[in-house]
Amino acid sequence: MQEHTPSEKILERVGALRWKAGHDFHDELVESLYTDAARIADRAVTRKGERGRFDMDRTIDRLVTSRWLGFPLMLLMLTVVFWLTIEGANYPSAMLATLLVDTVRPLLHSGATTIGLPWWLSGLLIDGIYLAMAWVISVMLPPMAIFFPLFTLLEDFGYLPRVAFNLDGLFRRAGAHGKQALTMAMGFGCNAAAIVSTRVIDSPRERLIAIITNNFALCNGRWPTQILVATIFIGGLAPAHLAGLVSAAAVVSVAVLGIVLTFVVSWALSRTVLKGEASAFSLELPPYRPPQILRTIYTSVIDRTLIVLWRAVVFAIPAGAVIWLASNIQVADLSLAEHFINFTGPFGAFVGLNGVILLAYVIAIPANEIVIPTILMLTVLTARLAGAGDGAGVMFEPDSLEANAEVLRAGGWTLLTAINLMLFSLVHNPCSTTIYTIYRETKSAKWTTVATLLPVVMGFVMCFVVAQVWRLFS
Amino acid sequence: MTTEETIPPKAAAGSACEACPAHHAANLIRLGVNMANWDFVVALAGNPNTGKTTVFNHLTGLRQHTGNWPGKTVVRAEGGFAYGGDRYKLVDLPGTYSLLSTSDDEEVARDFILFGSPDVTIVVVDATVLERNLNLVLQVLEITDRAIVCLNLMDEVQRRGMAVDERRLARDLGVPVVPTIARRNEGIPELLQAVADVAFGRVVCKPHRISSPPGLKAALGGLTDEVSAAFPGLPNARWVALRLLEGDPRIAEAVRSGEIADLGRHLSTRSAFATSSVAQEVGQ
């Protein structure tokens, strides 16, 4: 090939020119670029009365990004979203539970008896796999079908960049990149997707911080856990007409705690192992656009709700089988699940959780979505509640929330267990998909391990401290 | 101020092109993720949050999630559509403000426009902040001469009482400019027609090139000649020379390994193909 000589000649010449010229090519080029762009734009654009709508955007922006009102408005908006979700999800959840668990399940059982399935097979299929799916659907579908469209509407309206704007100063003081506010907001949907989105952060140091702390943004899979536990245990403390609002406030507190932890951990990382200055960037506040409500509802139901639900159902199938087998395979008079729960129980109690929760989190490593269904099933199956010979689910009555509450109280739950579960759900290892994504994005086993183990350790420490303080005062 | 004043081309184009069979939107067949046997590759570039993904969804029938915030698309999404009997592969690039620096998303966008050799590059711009968006347009025009500017968010322009003269803009930039309101599918048929015109070489662009910075003029001129002599057929020798002078390691590597030469070869074979297709069409 004769190309080699000309190529090398060119590169040599470039070297010489760059050496000789000495001045900054980049700046000169950018300067003439800007000059040309300004000239061309100036000739094409006429502004007769550039006002009107722009003013409205400015007014809204002045409010939502104001020093005093910005944060309260943000909290208020989040609370309203959760309040609508909690109030709205209650009734459809109960209906779905009645239908799937109380009506369909006995039918399946009698069907199984008719065709003469052996008890272990109908147990595995109906009390394991089917029940896990039924629980996932009734617990998760209604809140998701309300929460995701609401959140997507806020997103389409253009609110997220304003949140980023509000949080930018805090991130900078934490030594992290302001764009981390956007990746964090993305994490409220799905941590794995958010970790891919950290590619918008140029500096590897700041990107690592964003990746490691993204887990503190509550994801799709964890919202339902928060909402359900808050509704049952914390909303239950308040008078009925305030229950929804109180539960919403509890969920918002946990979400805000997650944001605070993001700052604290970012700050700690940037002062220790990931030292460095925060880099500057410009953030555009796009114009507010009226959300296309029907389209948004459609896409968020199809793209988010059903995909998340499908993922939960897919993971619930093997999980249901594992749960049923673990609860029914007896070794030395106790089931495998009971062995695990008894073995880890003291540690669980020590940190203000219990063995069932710990086992549920082991089973739910592939998908956080199935934590609550797993906890319910394990509690029913191992606490040998009324009619335990019949398997699980018999406790369900038309009001599913009350039924869930009964199951959990029967399993020895207290307010402390509930609070600690909410905390642990916020601060524990990412799901396996996210862990894999972290590895793919960082290509580092070390940082993947840090991102995985750091939150688990923090979660246990946090639950332990809360339990100690709680016990001190009660 | 009247509506017709602010967006005249749509009405005008609408009546003038009625007779043209390729005009009808019915000619668009959305192929979703089915991109087999494409005839042309089309890239979608643009600043963040200008509506690239909305255009992408309209053309492919896919439903990539769009969001009103910059940085939504960080990896490139691909989809297909057929128009006037030809199959197109559409690539949605991450939104960037420039192609000069070296962040991951800018590199994805630049590498694709340069080494992916798209047949047509659509630059989606936010017409309300034209000047800033033109920075990217001008950089794209340095790399490729088969580009179309999609002047999006024309409804916002109207709402703000501004007007953008897209003919003037087209003349200054030397490439087709199509005003659109992608959210409402307005201007998309015209955009498709422009894509087909450029893909088949029915419209030949004479893109604006950034004025040589005074301090660079002499060095740049000589180097450009040398680059085009070494790699004949290269459509963007001056841009390569600029990048080399700036010390871009990726481009230096492409020159060293001869990857740059493939670019020229690829383009010349493709224009031969396009010409033969046009000939076929005329033959029919």
XYZ file of N, CA and C in Angstrom, chain B residues 82-252:
513
model
N -40.066 2.930 5.110
C -39.991 2.867 3.655
C -40.743 4.060 3.100
N -40.201 4.655 2.053
C -40.836 5.836 1.484
C -40.621 5.787 -0.014
N -41.704 5.915 -0.733
C -41.622 5.887 -2.192
C -40.958 4.625 -2.707
N -41.159 3.507 -1.986
C -40.627 2.234 -2.454
C -39.194 1.953 -2.032
N -38.530 2.908 -1.371
C -37.163 2.653 -0.910
C -37.152 2.472 0.600
N -36.219 1.644 1.024
C -36.154 1.369 2.452
C -35.023 2.182 3.082
N -35.350 2.819 4.197
C -34.386 3.674 4.874
C -34.142 3.143 6.287
N -32.885 3.200 6.696
C -32.569 2.923 8.099
C -32.311 4.257 8.775
N -33.033 4.507 9.874
C -32.929 5.796 10.547
C -32.199 5.602 11.875
N -31.186 6.432 12.117
C -30.405 6.310 13.351
C -30.550 7.592 14.165
N -31.098 7.454 15.371
C -31.317 8.593 16.260
C -30.059 8.767 17.115
N -29.323 9.858 16.889
C -28.064 10.059 17.616
C -28.307 10.833 18.912
N -27.413 10.684 19.876
C -27.566 11.468 21.102
C -27.496 12.956 20.807
N -28.253 13.754 21.536
C -28.243 15.199 21.323
C -26.946 15.812 21.811
N -26.335 16.663 20.990
C -25.077 17.287 21.395
C -25.087 18.745 20.974
N -24.323 19.558 21.681
C -24.198 20.954 21.312
C -23.091 21.152 20.292
N -22.151 20.210 20.264
C -21.052 20.381 19.332
C -20.487 19.014 18.973
N -19.617 18.993 17.997
C -18.936 17.745 17.660
C -17.447 17.912 17.904
N -17.085 18.937 18.663
C -15.674 19.269 18.804
C -15.021 18.643 20.023
N -15.744 18.577 21.110
C -15.088 18.084 22.320
C -15.189 16.566 22.366
N -14.859 16.000 23.483
C -14.643 14.555 23.449
C -15.485 13.789 24.450
N -16.674 14.285 24.798
C -17.489 13.483 25.695
C -18.060 12.307 24.912
N -18.479 11.291 25.647
C -18.934 10.051 25.018
C -20.049 10.272 24.009
N -21.055 11.072 24.414
C -22.209 11.217 23.531
C -21.835 11.980 22.257
N -20.936 12.986 22.402
C -20.530 13.715 21.199
C -19.725 12.823 20.271
N -18.953 11.932 20.864
C -18.150 11.058 20.038
C -19.029 10.057 19.284
N -20.065 9.549 19.975
C -20.997 8.636 19.303
C -21.585 9.328 18.084
N -22.042 10.576 18.282
C -22.685 11.311 17.195
C -21.694 11.565 16.065
N -20.497 12.057 16.438
C -19.544 12.424 15.396
C -19.064 11.200 14.625
N -18.706 10.145 15.366
C -18.210 8.946 14.693
C -19.232 8.405 13.721
N -20.504 8.504 14.113
C -21.490 7.947 13.192
C -21.606 8.784 11.934
N -21.634 10.102 12.085
C -21.767 10.956 10.901
C -20.539 10.792 10.006
N -19.374 10.598 10.636
C -18.145 10.498 9.853
C -17.911 9.089 9.313
N -17.858 8.125 10.219
C -17.465 6.786 9.786
C -18.644 5.908 9.412
N -19.850 6.248 9.952
C -21.029 5.482 9.570
C -21.509 5.901 8.182
N -20.945 6.989 7.653
C -21.296 7.502 6.334
C -22.777 7.422 6.018
N -23.605 8.134 6.774
C -25.033 8.140 6.447
C -25.258 8.794 5.078
N -26.262 8.313 4.350
C -26.568 8.890 3.041
C -27.135 10.291 3.198
N -27.918 10.465 4.281
C -28.466 11.780 4.568
C -28.352 12.004 6.069
N -27.984 13.209 6.465
C -28.010 13.542 7.892
C -29.042 14.636 8.101
N -30.042 14.342 8.930
C -31.032 15.370 9.274
C -30.565 16.031 10.564
N -30.398 17.347 10.541
C -30.072 18.040 11.788
C -31.352 18.697 12.271
N -31.864 18.229 13.402
C -33.078 18.803 13.956
C -32.671 19.992 14.816
N -33.234 21.171 14.526
C -32.867 22.344 15.312
C -34.096 22.955 15.971
N -33.858 23.570 17.109
C -34.891 24.300 17.819
C -34.937 25.703 17.221
N -36.000 25.976 16.457
C -36.046 27.229 15.702
C -36.120 28.435 16.606
N -36.496 28.241 17.876
C -36.616 29.397 18.759
C -35.254 29.888 19.226
N -34.255 29.031 19.203
C -32.906 29.460 19.577
C -31.954 29.072 18.456
N -32.226 29.648 17.290
C -31.544 29.230 16.072
C -30.031 29.386 16.161
N -29.598 30.510 16.698
C -28.163 30.793 16.664
C -27.359 29.697 17.334
N -27.792 29.311 18.519
C -27.038 28.295 19.236
C -27.078 26.959 18.493
N -28.237 26.674 17.896
C -28.372 25.412 17.173
C -27.528 25.383 15.905
N -27.326 26.574 15.329
C -26.545 26.614 14.085
C -25.095 26.211 14.310
N -24.594 26.411 15.530
C -23.222 25.976 15.807
C -23.045 24.512 15.435
N -24.016 23.699 15.824
C -23.908 22.274 15.506
C -24.130 22.039 14.011
N -25.129 22.756 13.443
C -25.411 22.583 12.015
C -24.139 22.838 11.202
N -23.453 23.933 11.510
C -22.255 24.278 10.744
C -21.182 23.205 10.905
N -21.086 22.635 12.076
C -20.093 21.574 12.265
C -20.460 20.326 11.472
N -21.755 20.008 11.445
C -22.184 18.847 10.658
C -21.893 19.092 9.181
N -22.160 20.336 8.735
C -21.951 20.648 7.322
C -20.466 20.597 6.935
N -19.576 20.706 7.922
C -18.158 20.545 7.629
C -17.849 19.087 7.306
N -18.582 18.200 7.922
C -18.270 16.777 7.774
C -18.959 16.170 6.563
N -20.218 16.550 6.373
C -20.969 15.900 5.300
C -21.636 16.952 4.431
N -21.780 16.649 3.148
C -22.500 17.602 2.311
C -23.867 17.045 1.917
N -24.295 16.010 2.643
C -25.640 15.506 2.374
C -26.470 15.678 3.626
N -26.888 16.921 3.851
C -27.578 17.208 5.099
C -28.871 17.965 4.837
N -29.785 17.851 5.795
C -31.050 18.587 5.738
C -31.247 19.205 7.106
N -31.696 20.444 7.143
C -32.004 21.046 8.429
C -33.503 20.954 8.650
N -33.878 20.339 9.759
C -35.286 20.235 10.121
C -35.543 21.312 11.165
N -36.241 22.348 10.747
C -36.464 23.522 11.596
C -37.669 23.236 12.480
N -37.404 22.646 13.628
C -38.508 22.131 14.447
C -39.005 23.178 15.452
N -40.103 22.847 16.087
C -40.724 23.699 17.109
C -41.191 25.030 16.525
N -41.700 24.970 15.277
C -42.174 26.195 14.658
C -43.380 26.759 15.396
N -44.112 25.907 16.121
C -45.247 26.426 16.886
C -44.766 27.343 18.009
N -43.623 26.974 18.606
C -43.067 27.836 19.654
C -42.631 29.177 19.074
N -42.063 29.105 17.872
C -41.624 30.333 17.206
C -42.798 31.284 17.043
N -43.916 30.704 16.568
C -45.121 31.512 16.381
C -45.604 32.090 17.684
N -45.638 31.216 18.680
C -46.180 31.635 19.961
C -45.369 32.783 20.541
N -44.100 32.823 20.211
C -43.278 33.888 20.761
C -43.252 35.117 19.880
N -44.046 35.091 18.816
C -44.096 36.261 17.961
C -42.826 36.471 17.156
N -42.106 35.373 16.895
C -40.912 35.498 16.070
C -41.231 34.938 14.685
N -40.313 35.127 13.764
C -40.453 34.484 12.465
C -39.075 34.038 11.999
N -39.029 32.888 11.364
C -37.757 32.410 10.823
C -37.923 32.271 9.317
N -37.050 32.926 8.562
C -37.119 32.882 7.106
C -36.325 31.673 6.629
N -37.057 30.568 6.376
C -36.309 29.338 6.112
C -35.690 29.310 4.712
N -36.209 30.161 3.807
C -35.580 30.178 2.480
C -34.218 30.850 2.540
N -34.219 31.946 3.265
C -32.971 32.662 3.487
C -31.945 31.713 4.133
N -32.435 30.994 5.132
C -31.579 30.083 5.873
C -31.035 29.011 4.943
N -31.932 28.471 4.094
C -31.519 27.417 3.172
C -30.453 27.948 2.222
N -30.642 29.196 1.793
C -29.657 29.773 0.881
C -28.313 29.948 1.584
N -28.360 30.459 2.798
C -27.106 30.701 3.523
C -26.389 29.406 3.886
N -27.167 28.406 4.223
C -26.534 27.153 4.658
C -26.186 26.262 3.471
N -26.906 26.433 2.369
C -26.646 25.623 1.186
C -27.213 24.222 1.261
N -28.159 24.011 2.151
C -28.821 22.698 2.242
C -30.322 22.932 2.399
N -31.150 21.924 2.100
C -32.599 22.094 2.269
C -32.959 22.365 3.732
N -33.926 23.250 3.934
C -34.406 23.547 5.279
C -35.909 23.287 5.289
N -36.373 22.427 6.196
C -37.794 22.090 6.246
C -38.362 22.477 7.607
N -39.304 23.448 7.639
C -39.924 23.775 8.923
C -40.911 22.694 9.353
N -40.896 22.334 10.609
C -41.798 21.276 11.090
C -42.349 21.617 12.468
N -43.451 20.955 12.780
C -43.928 20.883 14.162
C -44.064 19.390 14.411
N -42.972 18.761 14.820
C -42.930 17.303 14.849
C -43.995 16.711 15.763
N -44.280 17.413 16.846
C -45.275 16.892 17.779
C -46.621 16.681 17.105
N -46.927 17.552 16.144
C -48.224 17.426 15.479
C -48.084 16.851 14.081
N -46.930 16.307 13.774
C -46.694 15.665 12.488
C -46.710 16.647 11.326
N -46.636 17.943 11.617
C -46.669 18.920 10.530
C -45.278 19.086 9.936
N -45.219 19.026 8.620
C -43.940 19.192 7.935
C -43.181 17.890 7.750
N -43.668 16.814 8.352
C -42.953 15.537 8.228
C -42.989 15.018 6.788
N -44.141 15.120 6.078
C -44.127 14.675 4.667
C -43.102 15.438 3.841
N -42.987 16.763 4.069
C -42.006 17.566 3.338
C -40.589 17.125 3.693
N -40.410 16.790 4.963
C -39.092 16.346 5.404
C -38.697 15.057 4.683
N -39.678 14.137 4.585
C -39.426 12.867 3.908
C -39.034 13.092 2.453
N -39.763 14.018 1.820
C -39.478 14.290 0.429
C -38.053 14.823 0.290
N -37.673 15.709 1.211
C -36.328 16.278 1.155
C -35.278 15.185 1.358
N -35.574 14.245 2.275
C -34.641 13.143 2.511
C -34.446 12.346 1.225
N -35.576 12.040 0.574
C -35.483 11.258 -0.668
C -34.713 12.035 -1.730
N -34.983 13.341 -1.824
C -34.302 14.164 -2.835
C -32.790 14.149 -2.635
N -32.370 14.305 -1.394
C -30.936 14.326 -1.138
C -30.342 12.927 -1.319
N -31.089 11.900 -0.872
C -30.570 10.534 -0.965
C -30.313 10.165 -2.426
N -31.225 10.570 -3.309
C -31.086 10.207 -4.721
C -30.232 11.199 -5.496
N -29.779 12.239 -4.817
C -28.964 13.225 -5.508
C -29.782 14.146 -6.391
N -31.109 14.171 -6.198
C -31.926 15.098 -6.988
C -31.700 16.516 -6.504
N -31.376 16.615 -5.210
C -30.971 17.910 -4.684
C -29.514 17.788 -4.299
N -28.687 18.652 -4.848
C -27.272 18.607 -4.494
C -26.971 19.773 -3.564
N -26.388 19.469 -2.407
C -26.143 20.518 -1.427
C -24.802 21.189 -1.698
N -24.788 22.488 -1.412
C -23.501 23.199 -1.440
C -23.314 23.809 -0.067
N -22.947 22.982 0.895
C -23.001 23.437 2.284
C -22.050 24.583 2.574
N -22.519 25.439 3.440
C -21.706 26.534 3.954
C -20.512 25.938 4.699
N -19.361 26.499 4.492
C -18.192 26.047 5.246
C -17.750 27.167 6.160
N -17.374 26.815 7.338
C -16.964 27.816 8.323
C -15.814 28.638 7.756
N -15.910 29.964 7.891
C -14.829 30.805 7.378
C -13.534 30.434 8.091
N -12.467 30.340 7.299
C -11.191 29.966 7.903
C -10.763 31.036 8.885
N -10.416 30.639 10.086
C -9.903 31.618 11.036
C -8.654 32.246 10.442
N -8.503 33.573 10.558
C -7.391 34.268 9.902
C -6.035 33.633 10.213
N -5.810 33.290 11.452
C -4.504 32.754 11.822
C -4.237 31.388 11.221
N -5.307 30.749 10.763
C -5.172 29.369 10.308
C -5.104 29.262 8.792
N -5.506 30.343 8.131
C -5.777 30.271 6.703
C -4.663 29.578 5.913
N -3.443 30.072 6.091
C -2.334 29.558 5.292
C -2.083 28.082 5.601
N -1.955 27.770 6.879
C -1.665 26.402 7.279
C -2.752 25.462 6.772
N -3.996 25.910 6.922
C -5.130 25.067 6.572
C -5.168 24.769 5.073
N -4.945 25.824 4.278
C -5.024 25.645 2.831
C -4.067 24.566 2.351
N -2.796 24.683 2.738
C -1.809 23.720 2.287
C -2.144 22.310 2.743
N -2.531 22.205 3.986
C -2.798 20.881 4.548
C -4.000 20.233 3.868
N -5.037 21.049 3.595
C -6.227 20.517 2.944
C -5.851 19.903 1.590
N -5.026 20.644 0.831
C -4.610 20.118 -0.471
C -3.879 18.792 -0.309
N -3.027 18.752 0.677
C -2.251 17.534 0.882
C -3.162 16.356 1.235
N -4.152 16.628 2.103
C -5.081 15.561 2.509
C -5.878 15.085 1.303
N -6.378 16.022 0.490
C -7.189 15.545 -0.640
C -6.328 14.838 -1.683
N -5.051 15.220 -1.761
C -4.184 14.507 -2.690
C -3.935 13.079 -2.204
N -3.763 12.917 -0.905
C -3.469 11.591 -0.361
C -4.698 10.703 -0.346
N -5.860 11.295 -0.133
C -7.101 10.498 -0.067
C -8.106 11.066 -1.038
N -7.988 10.705 -2.305
C -8.912 11.280 -3.294
C -10.346 10.822 -3.004
N -11.285 11.696 -3.285
C -12.687 11.321 -3.076
C -13.187 11.644 -1.688
N -12.317 12.111 -0.841
C -12.734 12.451 0.524
C -13.582 13.719 0.486
N -14.812 13.672 1.010
C -15.698 14.819 0.870
C -15.381 15.929 1.862
N -14.591 15.642 2.894
C -14.423 16.635 3.939
C -12.951 16.810 4.303
N -12.144 16.957 3.251
C -10.702 17.078 3.467
C -10.361 18.264 4.372
N -11.101 19.362 4.191
C -10.783 20.541 4.983
C -11.082 20.297 6.456
N -12.161 19.611 6.677
C -12.509 19.310 8.071
C -11.461 18.393 8.708
N -11.027 17.402 7.945
C -9.989 16.497 8.454
C -8.742 17.313 8.782
N -8.386 18.250 7.870
C -7.211 19.081 8.103
C -7.377 19.906 9.382
N -8.578 20.462 9.570
C -8.845 21.251 10.774
C -8.670 20.420 12.039
N -9.231 19.210 11.974
C -9.154 18.352 13.158
C -7.704 17.975 13.441
N -6.946 17.751 12.374
C -5.545 17.381 12.555
C -4.786 18.535 13.208
N -5.053 19.748 12.726
C -4.385 20.909 13.284
C -4.747 21.102 14.750
N -5.989 20.712 15.072
C -6.408 20.863 16.455
C -5.848 19.763 17.337
N -5.297 18.730 16.689
C -4.688 17.652 17.465
C -5.687 16.614 17.928
N -6.689 16.333 17.100
C -7.685 15.314 17.453
C -7.071 13.920 17.274
N -6.866 13.163 18.355
C -6.161 11.881 18.238
C -6.925 10.849 17.397
N -8.252 10.899 17.478
C -9.067 9.916 16.747
C -8.861 10.093 15.235
N -8.836 11.356 14.794
C -8.696 11.615 13.365
C -7.270 11.316 12.919
N -6.280 11.680 13.768
C -4.894 11.365 13.434
C -4.741 9.857 13.246
